[in-house]
Amino acid sequence: MTKRYADVIIDIAHEKVDRVFQYRIPEALSESVRPGVQVRVPFGNGNRERTGYVVDLSEEADYPPEKIKAVISVDEKGMTVEGRQIQIAYWLKSNYGGTTIAALKTVLPVKQKQKQLEKKKVLRCLSGEETAQAAGECERKNQRAKARVLMALQTEEELPYELIRQKLHVAASTLQALERQGYLRIEKEAFYRNPVKAGDRSETRPVLHQAQRHIIEDVLADYRAGHPGVYLVHGVTGSGKTEVYLGIIEEMIAMGKQAIMLIPEIALTYQTLLRFYKRFGDRVSVINSSLSAGEKYDQIERAKAGEIDVMIGPRSALFTPFANLGVIVVDEEHENSYKSETTPRYHARETAVEIASLCGASVVLGSATPSMEAYYRAERGEYKLYEMRERPGNSVLPAVHTIDLREELRQGNRSMFSRKLKELMQERLSGGEQAILFLNRRGYAGFISCRSCGHVMKCPHCDVSLSEHRNGILTCHYCGYQERKPAKCPSCGSPYLMGFKAGTEQVEEAIHREFPGARVLRMDADTTRRKDSYERILSAFADEEADILVGTQMIVKGHDFPGVTLVGVLAADLSLNRNDYRAGERTFQLLTQAAGRAGRGERPGEVVIQTYQPEHYSVVYAAKQDYRGFYGEEIAYRGLVGYPPVEHMLAVLIVSRVQEDGERLGREMTNVVKREMADVARLRVIGPAQAAVGKIADLYRHSFYIRHGEYQILVEAKDRLENFCRERELKGQTVQFDFDPMNTF
Ligand code: ADP
Ligand code: ZN
Ligand code: ZN
């Protein structure tokens, strides 16, 4: 029997219409209305035409048939949602909250079909040696972009056009000029699609060491035995994790499977991509935020058509509709950017595990500093754990100096730089080596500490730091506790009780003052606002156009600067005093990664960690590069206070136009949970209180937290709250859910 009715999700993100609406399928459309297609339908009292997504078909009407409206047309330009994507969308909605339409849009990277783009590649016309000479000439004439292209072509006979344009930051006109000069040739699609011969890829493969071979064989053996699992590779930076990913993916492709390779956007560098292009040729594709809709569409279509085997990209690459997915790799799995900051606030790691289980695929997680979540699960046997402790070759871990800033103040040093750091910077400048200065500014806003003794003002109930509000009131954003800011430090009586005000600009000024003539590059949110400026600064630094790179956390991620032999962390504990339970974990990760930036080349590196809390375990273990030591202390603390990953936490944010409305709704919602789930043992409801940032753009923000050992209990609480809000028909207020949040509201 033919299916005569379509279940449609209307493209309106509002709780009130967040359900399926049934429509009749007219005879003429009986072929084209299928699950996943976009349709135009009449909606509401005025029968306004709206777009919707068909999620299911049925034979029976759920209402009297004469009351059911008919589908108007199928939107031929709309992208189709694959059946599996619909399943994933429902999973996202159920596990992270939000509307179905928001979830559907999340799994659909491009909404509209686009014109296909041309594929191009760049081939060199001269020998490698001649190309190198030409590069040298350009260098002398200060034609840096041309030099970059020719340098890259010196070792590769051909490169994908988009790789050069995007990752080497070379304008199309520069490539055309090089073509006119006879150095290279740009070829179009027909050639590009020719399979690259294995020999042409000319990759020098290292002979894998025992640990690498073991992981690859183990993962594949499970897969072949029909038990794909989740694996965590804990290996210091440079220990050879990427080689492991390449090995697993290669075997998967040989079995006719495809792979998704997640990399934090910030680490999608030329070097990384080149390794994949070299191994897999044009069977690799990249999707990232700098692509236009047309380019994204093109990549998705190639994946659907089976033209590529590997999709590389940040979070959103997860939803690539491959027909035979074999493995999802999540590199740097601890990265915060794997958590979405818009509804549904999904975590790519958890979502990868779900998608893999739907597709019968394996999941490989990798990190030098695994998230507490991943390591905890590995310890409990949910993930299989592999450790890679050594770097191949003989590069050694750097020497670390921990400097107590309180002592510097006592010695009369009021500069941002400790005496040790100054001394080492001077050494580097005279020796022609490079240094990185890292200002850990994440979440520094508001916290108050004593500049004399390091004492931090904390909430007596929550063990998180208090934040200063403009009126001089210190507030705890977990429980709402408040106190007036004291005039003197309660611990030592010093009057220097204040926030840390230095930004990267001030650091740059201080360098110019103390080291006149030093060439400085600065990288922070201000200098990287323009597209590509991030990588331009990094390439300039890699080309040794500056002696010192100053920056925020962006500079410590996975970049290799062989010339850097000194890393200075200006105030290690700034991130410790964030009012949030992940502060210790973040600090440890940042410090460990920052330290890992020093001495990646031939020369050994040194690291200076300046801090007011040299005895804090995050600082101590980072200085020793001791992950297990850190993990042991941190997990004990999380267990003691009942924070993730030991227990789970649901954060609820209420945004309201009128302050009192938000307060009242917060009380009502917490009461709903307390009343309806009174029989659930050990369910904790904390708040409501004003959110960390109490008002943004004239909208008031209140939040509360629910904690329990079982995730599903929190899902149930979310469902009850969503029902409550739907019935209340909120006006001028919105509610957002965040499970196991990365940041507190
Ligand atoms: P990670 O991903 O852990 O940072 P990579 O896989 O990028 O590590 O390896 C770091 C460097 O060591 C790379 O230049 C890589 O080519 C090289 N390398 C990896 N495995 C080996 C090996 N078995 N023998 C020699 N060199 C290796
Ligand atoms: Zn003090
Ligand atoms: Zn508190």
PDB file of C-alpha atoms and ligand atoms in Angstrom, residues 458-466 475-482 686, ligand 3:
ATOM      1  CA  LYS A 458      36.620  31.993  47.306  1.00  0.00           C
ATOM      2  CA  CYS A 459      33.065  30.976  48.095  1.00  0.00           C
ATOM      3  CA  PRO A 460      32.892  29.300  51.510  1.00  0.00           C
ATOM      4  CA  HIS A 461      30.334  26.787  50.196  1.00  0.00           C
ATOM      5  CA  CYS A 462      31.525  25.894  46.739  1.00  0.00           C
ATOM      6  CA  ASP A 463      35.314  26.028  46.488  1.00  0.00           C
ATOM      7  CA  VAL A 464      35.189  28.235  43.424  1.00  0.00           C
ATOM      8  CA  SER A 465      36.528  31.754  43.210  1.00  0.00           C
ATOM      9  CA  LEU A 466      34.223  34.690  43.684  1.00  0.00           C
ATOM     10  CA  THR A 475      29.498  36.770  44.100  1.00  0.00           C
ATOM     11  CA  CYS A 476      29.576  32.984  43.786  1.00  0.00           C
ATOM     12  CA  HIS A 477      27.962  31.945  40.529  1.00  0.00           C
ATOM     13  CA  TYR A 478      27.217  28.464  41.689  1.00  0.00           C
ATOM     14  CA  CYS A 479      25.201  29.210  44.827  1.00  0.00           C
ATOM     15  CA  GLY A 480      24.569  32.937  44.813  1.00  0.00           C
ATOM     16  CA  TYR A 481      26.641  33.604  47.949  1.00  0.00           C
ATOM     17  CA  GLN A 482      27.700  37.238  48.188  1.00  0.00           C
ATOM     18  CA  ILE A 686      21.740  24.071  42.875  1.00  0.00           C
TER      19      ILE A 686
HETATM   20 ZN    ZN B   3      29.014  29.203  46.356  1.00  0.00          ZN
END
